[in-house]
Coordinates of C-alpha atoms in Angstrom, one line a residue:
Chain A
N1 CA -66.9 51.6 75.2
A2 CA -66.8 49.5 73.1
G3 CA -66.7 51.4 69.8
V4 CA -63.2 52.5 67.9
M5 CA -61.3 55.1 70.0
Q6 CA -59.1 57.6 68.7
N7 CA -57.2 60.8 70.6
P8 CA -57.4 63.2 70.2
R9 CA -60.8 64.4 68.7
H10 CA -58.9 67.5 67.6
L11 CA -54.9 68.1 67.3
V12 CA -53.4 71.8 66.9
R13 CA -49.9 71.9 65.1
R14 CA -47.5 74.8 63.6
R15 CA -45.9 73.5 60.2
G16 CA -42.7 71.8 61.0
Q17 CA -44.2 69.8 63.9
E18 CA -44.9 66.2 64.2
A19 CA -48.1 65.1 64.4
R20 CA -49.3 61.9 66.3
L21 CA -52.8 60.1 66.0
R22 CA -54.0 56.9 67.8
C23 CA -56.7 54.0 67.3
S24 CA -57.9 51.8 69.2
P25 CA -59.8 49.5 67.3
M26 CA -63.5 47.9 68.4
K27 CA -62.4 45.0 71.1
G28 CA -62.2 41.9 69.0
H29 CA -61.2 43.6 65.8
S30 CA -57.0 42.8 64.4
H31 CA -57.7 44.9 61.5
V32 CA -56.9 48.5 61.2
Y33 CA -57.4 50.6 58.6
W34 CA -56.8 54.9 58.7
Y35 CA -58.6 57.6 55.8
R36 CA -58.3 61.4 55.8
Q37 CA -61.2 63.5 54.2
L38 CA -60.4 66.5 53.8
P39 CA -63.4 69.1 53.7
E40 CA -66.6 69.0 51.1
E41 CA -64.0 65.8 49.8
G42 CA -64.4 61.5 50.5
L43 CA -62.5 60.1 52.7
K44 CA -59.6 58.2 50.9
F45 CA -57.8 55.1 52.2
M46 CA -53.9 55.5 53.6
V47 CA -53.2 52.5 55.1
Y48 CA -54.1 49.0 56.3
L49 CA -52.5 47.4 59.3
Q50 CA -53.1 44.1 60.9
K51 CA -51.4 43.5 64.5
E52 CA -47.2 43.9 63.7
N53 CA -48.0 44.8 60.1
I54 CA -48.8 47.2 57.5
I55 CA -50.5 45.1 54.9
D56 CA -51.2 48.0 52.3
E57 CA -50.0 51.6 52.6
S58 CA -50.4 52.8 48.8
G59 CA -52.4 55.4 49.9
M60 CA -49.7 57.0 52.2
P61 CA -48.2 59.9 50.9
K62 CA -44.3 58.5 50.7
E63 CA -43.0 61.5 52.8
R64 CA -43.5 62.3 55.8
F65 CA -46.4 60.3 56.3
S66 CA -46.0 56.3 58.9
A67 CA -48.1 53.8 60.2
E68 CA -47.7 51.2 62.3
F69 CA -50.3 48.8 65.3
P70 CA -47.6 47.2 67.8
K71 CA -48.5 44.2 69.5
E72 CA -49.5 46.2 72.5
G73 CA -51.5 49.6 72.8
P74 CA -52.8 51.3 69.7
S75 CA -52.3 52.1 66.0
I76 CA -50.4 55.3 65.6
L77 CA -50.7 57.2 62.5
R78 CA -47.3 59.9 62.3
I79 CA -47.0 62.4 60.3
Q80 CA -43.5 65.0 60.8
Q81 CA -42.8 68.1 59.3
V82 CA -46.6 68.8 59.0
V83 CA -47.8 71.4 56.5
R84 CA -51.0 73.1 56.1
G85 CA -52.1 71.0 53.3
D86 CA -52.1 68.4 56.0
S87 CA -55.0 69.7 57.7
A88 CA -57.9 67.4 57.5
A89 CA -59.7 65.0 59.6
Y90 CA -58.6 61.4 60.1
F91 CA -60.3 58.8 60.3
C92 CA -59.7 55.3 61.9
A93 CA -61.8 52.0 61.2
S94 CA -61.2 48.8 62.2
S95 CA -63.4 45.5 61.1
L96 CA -63.2 42.0 62.1
Q97 CA -62.7 40.4 58.8
G98 CA -59.7 40.8 57.0
A99 CA -59.0 40.1 53.2
G100 CA -60.3 37.8 51.5
Q101 CA -62.7 36.5 54.6
G102 CA -65.8 37.9 53.4
V103 CA -67.6 41.2 54.1
N104 CA -65.7 43.3 56.2
E105 CA -67.5 46.0 58.1
Q106 CA -65.6 48.6 58.7
F107 CA -66.5 50.5 61.8
F108 CA -64.8 54.2 62.5
G109 CA -63.9 56.0 64.9
P110 CA -65.0 59.9 65.5
G111 CA -61.8 60.8 63.7
T112 CA -59.2 63.5 64.6
R113 CA -59.6 67.1 63.3
L114 CA -55.8 68.2 62.2
T115 CA -55.0 71.4 61.8
V116 CA -51.8 73.0 61.0
L117 CA -51.5 77.3 61.1
Chain B
Q1 CA -58.6 54.6 38.4
K2 CA -61.3 52.9 39.9
E3 CA -64.0 55.6 40.5
V4 CA -67.3 55.3 42.9
E5 CA -70.0 58.2 41.7
Q6 CA -72.6 60.0 43.6
N7 CA -74.4 63.0 42.4
S8 CA -73.3 66.1 45.4
G9 CA -76.7 66.9 46.6
P10 CA -77.8 68.3 47.5
L11 CA -81.1 65.8 47.3
S12 CA -83.8 67.4 49.3
V13 CA -86.7 65.7 49.8
P14 CA -90.4 66.7 52.2
E15 CA -91.1 64.8 55.5
G16 CA -92.8 61.4 55.3
A17 CA -91.4 60.8 51.2
I18 CA -89.3 58.1 49.7
A19 CA -85.7 59.4 49.5
S20 CA -83.5 57.4 46.7
L21 CA -80.1 57.9 46.2
N22 CA -77.6 56.4 43.8
C23 CA -74.4 55.5 43.4
T24 CA -72.0 53.4 40.5
Y25 CA -69.4 52.2 40.0
S26 CA -65.9 51.9 38.0
D27 CA -64.9 48.5 39.0
R28 CA -67.0 45.5 37.7
G29 CA -64.3 42.6 39.9
S30 CA -66.5 45.2 43.0
Q31 CA -68.3 42.2 45.4
S32 CA -69.5 44.4 48.5
F33 CA -70.9 47.6 48.4
F34 CA -71.0 49.6 52.2
W35 CA -73.4 52.7 52.7
Y36 CA -73.0 55.0 55.4
R37 CA -74.3 57.7 57.2
Q38 CA -72.2 60.9 57.9
Y39 CA -73.4 64.0 60.1
S40 CA -71.9 67.5 59.6
G41 CA -68.2 67.1 61.7
K42 CA -69.2 63.6 63.1
S43 CA -67.6 60.2 61.1
P44 CA -69.7 58.0 59.2
E45 CA -71.5 55.7 60.7
L46 CA -72.6 52.1 58.4
I47 CA -76.5 51.6 57.3
M48 CA -76.1 48.6 55.6
F49 CA -73.9 46.2 53.3
I50 CA -75.1 44.1 50.2
Y51 CA -73.2 42.1 47.6
S52 CA -76.0 40.3 46.1
N53 CA -77.9 41.2 42.9
G54 CA -81.8 42.7 44.2
D55 CA -83.1 44.2 47.8
K56 CA -81.6 44.2 50.6
E57 CA -84.4 45.9 53.3
D58 CA -83.9 46.8 56.6
G59 CA -86.4 49.0 58.6
R60 CA -86.9 52.1 56.5
F61 CA -83.5 51.4 54.4
T62 CA -83.8 49.5 51.2
A63 CA -80.3 48.8 49.2
Q64 CA -80.7 47.8 46.1
L65 CA -77.6 46.4 43.8
N66 CA -77.4 45.9 39.9
K67 CA -73.8 44.4 38.5
A68 CA -74.6 44.2 34.9
S69 CA -75.6 47.8 35.6
Q70 CA -73.0 48.7 37.7
Y71 CA -75.4 50.5 40.6
V72 CA -76.5 50.2 43.7
S73 CA -79.0 52.1 45.3
L74 CA -79.9 53.2 48.8
L75 CA -84.1 54.1 49.2
I76 CA -85.0 56.1 52.5
R77 CA -88.9 55.8 54.0
D78 CA -90.8 58.0 55.7
S79 CA -88.1 60.3 55.4
Q80 CA -87.3 61.6 58.9
P81 CA -85.6 65.7 59.1
S82 CA -83.3 63.1 61.2
D83 CA -82.3 61.5 58.3
S84 CA -80.6 64.7 57.3
A85 CA -77.2 64.5 56.8
T86 CA -74.1 63.5 53.6
Y87 CA -75.0 59.5 52.2
L88 CA -71.5 57.5 51.7
C89 CA -71.8 54.7 48.9
A90 CA -68.5 52.5 49.7
V91 CA -67.2 49.9 47.0
S92 CA -65.0 47.2 47.9
D93 CA -63.5 44.5 45.9
S94 CA -63.6 41.2 48.1
G95 CA -59.9 40.4 47.3
T96 CA -59.1 43.3 48.9
Y97 CA -60.5 45.1 51.9
K98 CA -60.1 48.8 50.2
Y99 CA -63.3 51.0 50.9
I100 CA -63.5 53.1 47.6
F101 CA -65.7 55.7 48.6
G102 CA -67.9 58.5 46.4
T103 CA -67.9 62.0 47.3
G104 CA -71.1 61.6 48.8
T105 CA -74.8 62.7 48.3
R106 CA -76.0 65.4 51.1
L107 CA -79.7 64.8 52.6
K108 CA -82.1 67.1 53.3
V109 CA -85.9 66.0 54.7
L110 CA -87.5 69.3 55.0
A111 CA -90.1 69.2 58.1

Protein backbone atom coordinates (compact mmCIF):
# COMPACT_ATOMS: atom_id res chain seq x y z
CA ASN A 1 0.00 0.00 0.00
CA ALA A 2 1.71 3.13 -1.22
CA GLY A 3 -0.84 5.51 0.29
CA VAL A 4 -0.82 7.46 3.53
CA MET A 5 -1.39 5.14 6.45
CA GLN A 6 -2.91 6.02 9.79
CA ASN A 7 -3.55 3.96 12.85
CA PRO A 8 -5.55 3.24 14.76
CA ARG A 9 -8.61 3.86 12.62
CA HIS A 10 -10.81 4.15 15.66
CA LEU A 11 -9.72 5.10 19.15
CA VAL A 12 -11.84 5.32 22.27
CA ARG A 13 -10.51 7.05 25.35
CA ARG A 14 -11.96 8.14 28.66
CA ARG A 15 -11.60 11.72 29.81
CA GLY A 16 -8.12 12.34 31.20
CA GLN A 17 -6.39 9.59 29.23
CA GLU A 18 -3.82 10.08 26.50
CA ALA A 19 -4.41 9.52 22.80
CA ARG A 20 -1.62 8.73 20.35
CA LEU A 21 -2.35 8.88 16.65
CA ARG A 22 0.16 7.62 14.09
CA CYS A 23 0.72 8.57 10.48
CA SER A 24 3.07 7.10 7.89
CA PRO A 25 3.34 9.30 4.78
CA MET A 26 3.34 8.09 1.22
CA LYS A 27 6.63 6.62 0.08
CA GLY A 28 9.02 9.39 -0.84
CA HIS A 29 7.02 12.11 0.92
CA SER A 30 8.73 13.99 3.70
CA HIS A 31 6.06 16.61 4.42
CA VAL A 32 3.28 15.70 6.84
CA TYR A 33 0.22 17.71 7.84
CA TRP A 34 -2.37 17.02 10.50
CA TYR A 35 -5.97 18.21 10.24
CA ARG A 36 -8.96 17.87 12.51
CA GLN A 37 -12.52 17.52 11.31
CA LEU A 38 -15.40 18.00 13.71
CA PRO A 39 -18.82 16.57 12.77
CA GLU A 40 -20.49 18.61 10.03
CA GLU A 41 -17.49 20.94 9.83
CA GLY A 42 -14.61 21.46 7.45
CA LEU A 43 -11.05 20.36 7.91
CA LYS A 44 -8.92 22.57 10.15
CA PHE A 45 -5.16 22.71 9.81
CA MET A 46 -3.28 21.77 12.96
CA VAL A 47 0.41 21.29 12.25
CA TYR A 48 2.95 20.85 9.47
CA LEU A 49 6.08 18.78 10.00
CA GLN A 50 9.10 17.64 8.08
CA LYS A 51 11.46 14.96 9.32
CA GLU A 52 12.57 15.93 12.82
CA ASN A 53 11.18 19.46 12.46
CA ILE A 54 7.94 21.20 13.28
CA ILE A 55 7.50 23.82 10.57
CA ASP A 56 4.21 25.33 11.68
CA GLU A 57 2.04 24.42 14.63
CA SER A 58 -0.16 27.50 14.53
CA GLY A 59 -3.32 25.41 14.34
CA MET A 60 -2.54 23.32 17.39
CA PRO A 61 -4.23 24.08 20.70
CA LYS A 62 -1.67 25.57 23.05
CA GLU A 63 -2.10 22.92 25.70
CA ARG A 64 -2.33 19.14 25.71
CA PHE A 65 -1.53 18.69 21.99
CA SER A 66 1.88 17.88 20.55
CA ALA A 67 3.24 16.40 17.35
CA GLU A 68 6.48 14.90 16.17
CA PHE A 69 7.94 13.34 13.05
CA PRO A 70 11.12 11.52 14.02
CA LYS A 71 13.92 10.55 11.68
CA GLU A 72 12.72 6.97 11.81
CA GLY A 73 9.12 5.91 12.15
CA PRO A 74 5.74 7.54 11.75
CA SER A 75 4.55 10.98 12.69
CA ILE A 76 2.75 11.04 16.03
CA LEU A 77 -0.03 13.35 17.16
CA ARG A 78 -0.35 13.17 20.91
CA ILE A 79 -3.28 14.45 22.93
CA GLN A 80 -2.85 14.43 26.69
CA GLN A 81 -5.70 14.45 29.19
CA VAL A 82 -8.35 14.18 26.53
CA VAL A 83 -11.70 15.91 26.95
CA ARG A 84 -15.01 15.25 25.20
CA GLY A 85 -14.41 18.20 22.87
CA ASP A 86 -11.42 16.38 21.41
CA SER A 87 -13.76 13.84 19.81
CA ALA A 88 -13.25 14.27 16.07
CA ALA A 89 -11.71 12.72 13.00
CA TYR A 90 -8.01 13.41 12.73
CA PHE A 91 -6.55 13.23 9.27
CA CYS A 92 -2.95 13.13 8.24
CA ALA A 93 -1.83 14.22 4.77
CA SER A 94 1.52 14.08 3.06
CA SER A 95 3.07 15.84 0.12
CA LEU A 96 6.14 15.43 -2.00
CA GLN A 97 6.83 19.16 -2.08
CA GLY A 98 6.65 21.70 0.67
CA ALA A 99 6.48 25.42 1.12
CA GLY A 100 7.69 27.49 -1.82
CA GLN A 101 8.26 24.44 -4.01
CA GLY A 102 5.29 24.76 -6.30
CA VAL A 103 1.93 23.15 -6.02
CA ASN A 104 1.97 20.91 -2.98
CA GLU A 105 -0.69 18.32 -3.60
CA GLN A 106 -1.61 16.78 -0.31
CA PHE A 107 -2.83 13.20 -0.12
CA PHE A 108 -4.88 12.16 2.84
CA GLY A 109 -4.82 9.08 4.98
CA PRO A 110 -7.98 7.25 6.11
CA GLY A 111 -8.11 9.16 9.37
CA THR A 112 -8.40 8.24 13.04
CA ARG A 113 -11.81 8.65 14.63
CA LEU A 114 -11.28 9.60 18.25
CA THR A 115 -14.14 9.21 20.67
CA VAL A 116 -13.76 10.51 24.21
CA LEU A 117 -16.20 9.06 26.70
CA GLN B 1 -8.73 35.81 8.76
CA LYS B 2 -8.47 33.96 5.46
CA GLU B 3 -11.72 32.31 4.52
CA VAL B 4 -13.04 29.87 1.97
CA GLU B 5 -16.77 29.72 1.49
CA GLN B 6 -18.98 27.11 -0.05
CA ASN B 7 -22.70 26.60 -0.10
CA SER B 8 -23.36 23.63 2.17
CA GLY B 9 -26.18 22.29 0.00
CA PRO B 10 -27.42 19.72 -0.53
CA LEU B 11 -27.22 20.28 -4.25
CA SER B 12 -29.47 17.79 -5.99
CA VAL B 13 -29.06 17.02 -9.69
CA PRO B 14 -30.56 14.26 -11.84
CA GLU B 15 -28.33 11.52 -13.18
CA GLY B 16 -26.62 12.60 -16.40
CA ALA B 17 -26.85 16.31 -15.66
CA ILE B 18 -24.03 18.75 -15.02
CA ALA B 19 -23.33 19.53 -11.37
CA SER B 20 -21.82 22.94 -10.67
CA LEU B 21 -20.05 23.49 -7.35
CA ASN B 22 -18.78 26.90 -6.34
CA CYS B 23 -16.23 28.30 -3.96
CA THR B 24 -15.09 31.82 -3.07
CA TYR B 25 -11.99 32.79 -1.14
CA SER B 26 -10.91 35.92 0.65
CA ASP B 27 -7.13 35.97 0.23
CA ARG B 28 -6.06 37.61 -3.04
CA GLY B 29 -2.59 36.13 -2.59
CA SER B 30 -3.88 32.58 -2.92
CA GLN B 31 -2.15 30.71 -5.72
CA SER B 32 -3.31 27.10 -5.74
CA PHE B 33 -6.78 25.69 -5.52
CA PHE B 34 -7.84 22.13 -4.88
CA TRP B 35 -11.02 20.13 -5.08
CA TYR B 36 -11.48 17.09 -2.87
CA ARG B 37 -14.31 14.60 -2.71
CA GLN B 38 -15.24 13.11 0.64
CA TYR B 39 -17.68 10.27 1.05
CA SER B 40 -19.42 10.01 4.39
CA GLY B 41 -17.08 8.55 6.99
CA LYS B 42 -14.15 8.49 4.60
CA SER B 43 -11.09 10.64 3.99
CA PRO B 44 -10.82 13.43 1.41
CA GLU B 45 -9.75 12.28 -2.03
CA LEU B 46 -8.00 14.73 -4.35
CA ILE B 47 -9.92 15.27 -7.58
CA MET B 48 -7.87 18.00 -9.17
CA PHE B 49 -6.06 21.27 -8.65
CA ILE B 50 -5.82 24.47 -10.63
CA TYR B 51 -3.54 27.49 -10.38
CA SER B 52 -4.03 29.39 -13.65
CA ASN B 53 -7.03 31.46 -14.63
CA GLY B 54 -9.39 29.63 -16.93
CA ASP B 55 -10.51 26.04 -17.23
CA LYS B 56 -8.76 22.77 -16.53
CA GLU B 57 -10.39 19.53 -17.63
CA ASP B 58 -9.82 16.00 -16.36
CA GLY B 59 -12.28 13.42 -17.60
CA ARG B 60 -15.76 14.38 -16.46
CA PHE B 61 -14.41 17.10 -14.17
CA THR B 62 -13.63 20.70 -15.09
CA ALA B 63 -12.16 23.19 -12.65
CA GLN B 64 -12.61 26.87 -13.39
CA LEU B 65 -10.62 29.67 -11.78
CA ASN B 66 -11.24 33.40 -11.84
CA LYS B 67 -8.69 35.15 -9.65
CA ALA B 68 -10.11 38.61 -10.29
CA SER B 69 -13.43 37.50 -8.82
CA GLN B 70 -11.74 35.20 -6.25
CA TYR B 71 -13.91 32.38 -7.43
CA VAL B 72 -13.24 28.75 -8.25
CA SER B 73 -15.73 26.17 -9.41
CA LEU B 74 -15.97 22.49 -10.22
CA LEU B 75 -18.20 21.12 -12.96
CA ILE B 76 -19.08 17.45 -13.06
CA ARG B 77 -20.45 16.32 -16.39
CA ASP B 78 -22.71 13.29 -16.81
CA SER B 79 -23.23 13.10 -13.05
CA GLN B 80 -23.60 9.61 -11.61
CA PRO B 81 -25.15 8.45 -8.32
CA SER B 82 -21.62 7.44 -7.30
CA ASP B 83 -20.66 11.13 -7.44
CA SER B 84 -22.91 11.76 -4.44
CA ALA B 85 -20.53 13.02 -1.78
CA THR B 86 -19.31 16.19 -0.11
CA TYR B 87 -16.99 18.29 -2.25
CA LEU B 88 -14.36 20.30 -0.41
CA CYS B 89 -12.63 23.34 -1.83
CA ALA B 90 -9.15 24.06 -0.47
CA VAL B 91 -6.97 27.08 -1.05
CA SER B 92 -3.22 27.30 -0.60
CA ASP B 93 -0.90 30.27 -0.84
CA SER B 94 2.22 29.51 -2.86
CA GLY B 95 4.40 30.83 -0.07
CA THR B 96 2.89 28.54 2.50
CA TYR B 97 1.68 25.00 2.69
CA LYS B 98 -1.48 25.42 4.64
CA TYR B 99 -4.69 24.47 3.04
CA ILE B 100 -7.70 26.45 4.11
CA PHE B 101 -10.76 24.31 3.54
CA GLY B 102 -14.31 25.33 2.93
CA THR B 103 -16.99 23.46 4.85
CA GLY B 104 -17.95 21.56 1.71
CA THR B 105 -20.97 21.21 -0.55
CA ARG B 106 -23.03 18.06 -0.30
CA LEU B 107 -23.97 16.75 -3.75
CA LYS B 108 -26.80 14.32 -4.35
CA VAL B 109 -27.13 12.75 -7.78
CA LEU B 110 -30.61 11.32 -8.18
CA ALA B 111 -30.99 8.12 -10.18
